[in-house]
Short mmCIF file of C-alpha atoms in Angstrom, two decimals:
data_model
loop_
_atom_site.label_atom_id
_atom_site.label_comp_id
_atom_site.label_asym_id
_atom_site.label_seq_id
_atom_site.Cartn_x
_atom_site.Cartn_y
_atom_site.Cartn_z
CA MET D 1 110.74 22.88 -126.25
CA LEU D 2 112.22 26.13 -124.95
CA LYS D 3 108.86 27.02 -123.44
CA LYS D 4 108.79 23.71 -121.60
CA ILE D 5 112.30 24.23 -120.27
CA SER D 6 111.30 27.71 -119.08
CA TYR D 7 108.33 26.29 -117.19
CA ILE D 8 110.55 23.67 -115.57
CA CYS D 9 113.09 26.32 -114.53
CA ILE D 10 110.37 28.55 -113.08
CA ALA D 11 108.83 25.62 -111.21
CA PHE D 12 112.23 24.66 -109.81
CA TYR D 13 112.90 28.24 -108.73
CA VAL D 14 109.52 28.49 -107.00
CA PHE D 15 110.20 25.15 -105.29
CA ILE D 16 113.51 26.47 -103.90
CA VAL D 17 111.92 29.74 -102.78
CA LEU D 18 109.07 27.99 -100.98
CA GLY D 19 111.44 25.47 -99.44
CA LEU D 20 113.64 28.24 -98.06
CA TYR D 21 110.67 30.14 -96.69
CA PHE D 22 109.02 27.23 -94.90
CA PHE D 23 112.19 25.49 -93.69
CA GLN D 24 114.37 28.51 -92.93
CA GLU D 25 114.33 27.93 -89.16
CA LYS D 26 115.69 24.42 -89.62
CA ILE D 27 118.47 25.87 -91.78
CA ILE D 28 119.35 28.77 -89.48
CA PHE D 29 118.97 27.08 -86.11
CA ARG D 30 120.51 23.69 -85.35
CA PRO D 31 119.50 22.99 -81.75
CA LYS D 32 119.91 19.79 -79.80
CA LYS D 33 117.19 19.11 -77.25
CA LEU D 34 117.74 18.12 -73.63
CA ALA D 35 115.34 16.55 -71.16
CA LYS D 36 114.07 18.91 -68.48
CA ASN D 37 115.70 16.75 -65.80
CA PHE D 38 119.06 16.58 -67.60
CA SER D 39 121.91 17.15 -65.15
CA PHE D 40 124.89 19.16 -66.39
CA THR D 41 128.38 18.09 -65.36
CA PHE D 42 131.45 20.31 -65.77
CA ALA D 43 134.87 20.41 -64.17
CA THR D 44 134.41 24.12 -63.42
CA LYS D 45 132.18 25.33 -60.58
CA PHE D 46 128.82 26.44 -61.96
CA GLU D 47 125.18 27.16 -61.19
CA GLU D 48 122.27 26.30 -63.46
CA VAL D 49 119.90 29.25 -63.82
CA HIS D 50 116.42 29.68 -65.28
CA LEU D 51 115.54 33.21 -66.40
CA LYS D 52 111.84 34.06 -66.53
CA THR D 53 110.80 36.13 -69.55
CA ASN D 54 107.94 38.62 -69.93
CA ASP D 55 105.89 35.97 -71.75
CA ASN D 56 106.45 33.50 -68.88
CA SER D 57 108.98 31.37 -70.72
CA LEU D 58 112.03 30.00 -68.95
CA ILE D 59 115.47 30.49 -70.48
CA ASN D 60 118.04 27.94 -69.35
CA ALA D 61 121.47 29.34 -68.53
CA LEU D 62 124.77 28.43 -66.88
CA HIS D 63 126.76 30.65 -64.55
CA PHE D 64 130.39 29.53 -64.21
CA LYS D 65 131.99 31.04 -61.14
CA VAL D 66 135.47 31.84 -59.85
CA ASN D 67 136.65 33.15 -56.50
CA GLY D 68 137.03 36.94 -56.50
CA PRO D 69 136.09 37.48 -60.16
CA LYS D 70 137.50 40.50 -62.02
CA GLY D 71 134.27 40.67 -63.95
CA VAL D 72 131.91 38.55 -66.00
CA LEU D 73 131.97 37.38 -69.60
CA LEU D 74 128.42 37.28 -70.99
CA TYR D 75 128.61 34.74 -73.83
CA PHE D 76 126.18 34.27 -76.74
CA HIS D 77 126.88 31.02 -78.55
CA GLY D 78 126.58 29.82 -82.15
CA ASN D 79 123.67 28.15 -83.92
CA LYS D 80 124.41 24.49 -83.12
CA GLY D 81 124.01 22.31 -80.04
CA ASN D 82 122.97 23.38 -76.55
CA LEU D 83 124.45 24.29 -73.18
CA GLU D 84 125.90 20.82 -72.69
CA ARG D 85 128.21 21.53 -75.63
CA TRP D 86 128.73 25.25 -75.10
CA GLY D 87 129.33 24.92 -71.38
CA LYS D 88 132.46 22.93 -72.16
CA ILE D 89 133.57 25.58 -74.64
CA VAL D 90 133.04 28.62 -72.40
CA ALA D 91 134.09 27.21 -69.01
CA PRO D 92 137.83 27.60 -69.79
CA TYR D 93 137.34 31.38 -70.02
CA THR D 94 137.18 31.35 -66.23
CA SER D 95 140.97 30.90 -66.36
CA TYR D 96 141.15 34.65 -67.07
CA GLY D 97 139.67 35.28 -63.63
CA TYR D 98 136.18 36.00 -64.92
CA ASP D 99 132.80 34.50 -64.22
CA VAL D 100 131.11 33.29 -67.42
CA PHE D 101 127.38 33.42 -68.08
CA VAL D 102 125.84 31.72 -71.12
CA ILE D 103 122.21 31.18 -72.14
CA ASP D 104 120.54 28.72 -74.49
CA TYR D 105 118.24 30.18 -77.13
CA ARG D 106 114.55 29.36 -77.45
CA GLY D 107 114.11 25.87 -78.84
CA TYR D 108 117.59 24.82 -77.66
CA GLY D 109 118.39 22.36 -74.88
CA LYS D 110 115.74 22.58 -72.16
CA ASN D 111 114.04 25.62 -73.73
CA THR D 112 110.83 24.78 -75.55
CA ASP D 113 109.01 27.94 -76.63
CA ALA D 114 108.81 29.14 -80.23
CA ARG D 115 111.34 31.76 -81.21
CA THR D 116 111.02 35.12 -82.93
CA GLU D 117 113.81 37.57 -83.61
CA SER D 118 112.40 40.16 -81.20
CA LYS D 119 111.97 37.60 -78.41
CA MET D 120 115.53 36.37 -78.86
CA TYR D 121 116.81 39.94 -78.48
CA GLN D 122 114.69 40.35 -75.36
CA ASP D 123 116.14 37.12 -73.94
CA ALA D 124 119.65 38.43 -74.60
CA GLN D 125 118.85 41.62 -72.68
CA LEU D 126 117.41 39.51 -69.88
CA ALA D 127 120.76 37.76 -69.60
CA TYR D 128 122.52 41.12 -69.35
CA ASP D 129 120.10 42.28 -66.68
CA TYR D 130 120.83 39.09 -64.73
CA VAL D 131 124.61 39.57 -64.63
CA LYS D 132 124.12 43.27 -63.84
CA GLN D 133 122.70 42.15 -60.50
CA PHE D 134 126.15 40.91 -59.53
CA PHE D 135 128.54 43.09 -61.53
CA LYS D 136 128.87 46.76 -62.40
CA GLU D 137 128.51 47.42 -66.12
CA GLU D 138 132.15 48.48 -66.29
CA ASN D 139 133.01 44.88 -65.37
CA ILE D 140 130.72 43.20 -67.91
CA SER D 141 132.34 42.01 -71.14
CA ILE D 142 130.03 40.74 -73.88
CA TYR D 143 131.16 37.94 -76.20
CA GLY D 144 129.39 36.69 -79.31
CA ARG D 145 130.31 33.80 -81.56
CA SER D 146 128.87 33.42 -85.08
CA LEU D 147 125.07 33.68 -84.72
CA GLY D 148 125.57 34.93 -81.17
CA CYS D 149 127.37 38.03 -82.46
CA THR D 150 124.10 39.68 -83.43
CA PHE D 151 122.71 39.27 -79.89
CA ALA D 152 125.98 40.43 -78.38
CA ALA D 153 126.04 43.52 -80.60
CA LYS D 154 122.41 44.35 -79.87
CA VAL D 155 122.95 44.12 -76.10
CA ALA D 156 126.15 46.19 -76.33
CA LYS D 157 124.24 48.86 -78.25
CA GLU D 158 121.48 49.06 -75.62
CA ASN D 159 123.78 49.11 -72.57
CA LYS D 160 127.15 50.32 -71.30
CA PRO D 161 129.38 47.25 -70.97
CA LYS D 162 133.15 47.30 -70.63
CA GLN D 163 133.68 45.89 -74.13
CA LEU D 164 132.29 43.78 -76.95
CA ILE D 165 134.15 40.80 -78.39
CA LEU D 166 132.94 39.20 -81.62
CA GLU D 167 134.16 35.92 -83.11
CA ALA D 168 133.32 35.34 -86.79
CA PRO D 169 130.33 37.72 -87.01
CA PHE D 170 128.10 38.12 -90.06
CA TYR D 171 127.12 41.54 -91.42
CA SER D 172 123.46 40.52 -91.51
CA LEU D 173 121.66 37.27 -92.16
CA ILE D 174 120.32 38.70 -95.41
CA ASP D 175 123.85 39.56 -96.52
CA LEU D 176 125.12 36.09 -95.61
CA ALA D 177 122.24 34.39 -97.43
CA GLN D 178 122.86 36.58 -100.46
CA HIS D 179 126.48 35.43 -100.45
CA LYS D 180 125.44 31.77 -100.34
CA LEU D 181 122.47 31.91 -102.74
CA PRO D 182 122.62 35.21 -104.66
CA PHE D 183 119.72 34.36 -106.98
CA LEU D 184 117.04 34.34 -104.26
CA PRO D 185 115.03 37.33 -102.88
CA HIS D 186 116.24 36.90 -99.30
CA ARG D 187 115.05 40.29 -98.06
CA TRP D 188 111.46 39.20 -98.60
CA LEU D 189 111.93 35.53 -97.74
CA LEU D 190 113.76 35.65 -94.43
CA LYS D 191 111.70 36.03 -91.27
CA PHE D 192 114.92 36.48 -89.29
CA LYS D 193 117.07 39.41 -90.43
CA PHE D 194 119.72 39.55 -87.65
CA GLU D 195 121.12 42.86 -88.86
CA THR D 196 124.34 43.18 -86.89
CA ASN D 197 125.22 46.03 -89.24
CA ASN D 198 122.44 48.15 -87.72
CA PHE D 199 123.95 47.83 -84.23
CA ILE D 200 127.70 48.05 -84.75
CA GLY D 201 127.82 51.79 -85.46
CA LYS D 202 125.77 52.65 -82.37
CA ILE D 203 127.96 50.86 -79.84
CA ASN D 204 129.97 53.09 -77.53
CA CYS D 205 132.30 50.58 -75.88
CA PRO D 206 135.56 49.20 -77.35
CA ILE D 207 135.05 46.38 -79.87
CA ALA D 208 137.34 43.48 -80.78
CA ILE D 209 136.58 41.32 -83.81
CA PHE D 210 138.28 37.99 -84.57
CA HIS D 211 137.84 36.39 -87.99
CA GLY D 212 139.72 33.72 -89.91
CA ASP D 213 140.67 34.50 -93.50
CA SER D 214 139.81 30.90 -94.50
CA ASP D 215 136.33 30.88 -92.95
CA LYS D 216 134.00 29.09 -95.40
CA MET D 217 130.89 29.47 -93.24
CA ILE D 218 130.95 33.23 -92.74
CA PRO D 219 133.41 34.99 -95.08
CA ILE D 220 135.87 37.44 -93.60
CA GLU D 221 134.33 40.12 -95.82
CA SER D 222 131.42 40.15 -93.35
CA SER D 223 133.68 41.45 -90.59
CA GLN D 224 135.43 43.85 -92.94
CA LYS D 225 132.07 45.37 -93.86
CA LEU D 226 131.14 45.68 -90.18
CA VAL D 227 134.39 47.54 -89.50
CA GLU D 228 133.67 49.88 -92.42
CA THR D 229 130.10 50.44 -91.22
CA ALA D 230 131.27 51.26 -87.70
CA GLY D 231 133.43 54.06 -89.09
CA GLU D 232 135.61 55.72 -86.49
CA LYS D 233 134.57 53.43 -83.66
CA ASN D 234 137.22 51.95 -81.38
CA ILE D 235 137.59 48.58 -83.12
CA ASP D 236 140.47 46.12 -82.94
CA PHE D 237 140.12 43.84 -85.99
CA ILE D 238 142.23 40.69 -85.64
CA ILE D 239 142.57 38.58 -88.79
CA LEU D 240 143.63 34.97 -88.22
CA LYS D 241 145.74 33.76 -91.15
CA ASN D 242 144.47 30.31 -92.20
CA GLY D 243 141.80 30.60 -89.55
CA THR D 244 138.53 28.78 -90.23
CA HIS D 245 135.12 29.05 -88.60
CA HIS D 246 136.02 26.50 -85.94
CA ASN D 247 139.66 26.96 -84.97
CA ILE D 248 140.00 30.63 -84.04
CA SER D 249 140.44 29.97 -80.32
CA SER D 250 143.47 27.76 -81.00
CA PHE D 251 145.59 30.63 -82.36
CA LYS D 252 148.25 32.19 -80.17
CA ILE D 253 147.26 35.70 -81.25
CA TYR D 254 143.70 34.97 -80.12
CA LYS D 255 144.85 33.76 -76.71
CA ASP D 256 147.27 36.67 -76.29
CA THR D 257 144.63 39.22 -77.29
CA MET D 258 142.03 37.69 -74.98
CA SER D 259 144.54 37.86 -72.12
CA GLU D 260 144.97 41.57 -72.82
CA LEU D 261 141.23 42.21 -73.12
CA LEU D 262 140.42 40.34 -69.92
CA ASN D 263 143.38 41.55 -67.88
#
């Protein structure tokens, strides 16, 4: 009887492992597709842009514009939706007197090509190179939210922006998966590592991190570990009391800090 139970447990474990391996992209990435001829509509002035990659893919992006911008906010969004959703979220940042530039990831919105971690990092750098055509690096602020934090951190590491702003970052995808399902061998299972921890200590610009202490999606310990990993780096760590994964931008301290950062 015990032997039979053991076999059942092993079979169940293998089933979970295989399921995670083969369906991990559907778990990590939650895109919403858009037709190629979809027309964006926003209250803020914007331009739709298509960035051509080295492998001849096209990355859909939105460039929100203001008159006489103080700089540009390069925004990397979270894992759900597409530019139709995120455009509405990022457009209000123009109220700080900044242009805002945001891309969709591969497989999101109008983008169709298959994604890999390395290609996604290359796409993020492509976005930085685009805004660098119009702004000096000292006027480029990089912003990452959730999944987007790893792209933001990578780009900040490879370049010389004014600053890096992270909202609810994870330490690494492996670390986050280990927190959610500690009994699985994530290091060997996950094709996407997204090791923000490997970038944070090599960034030379000022860093601001916002994280809610009631975040159930990405625990605040993730940000705390990033701060510890960064060591003596210039980091402003803002903890939002009762902040969740989705309400950080509603806090007064967030708005006040963003006003200071984008002054």
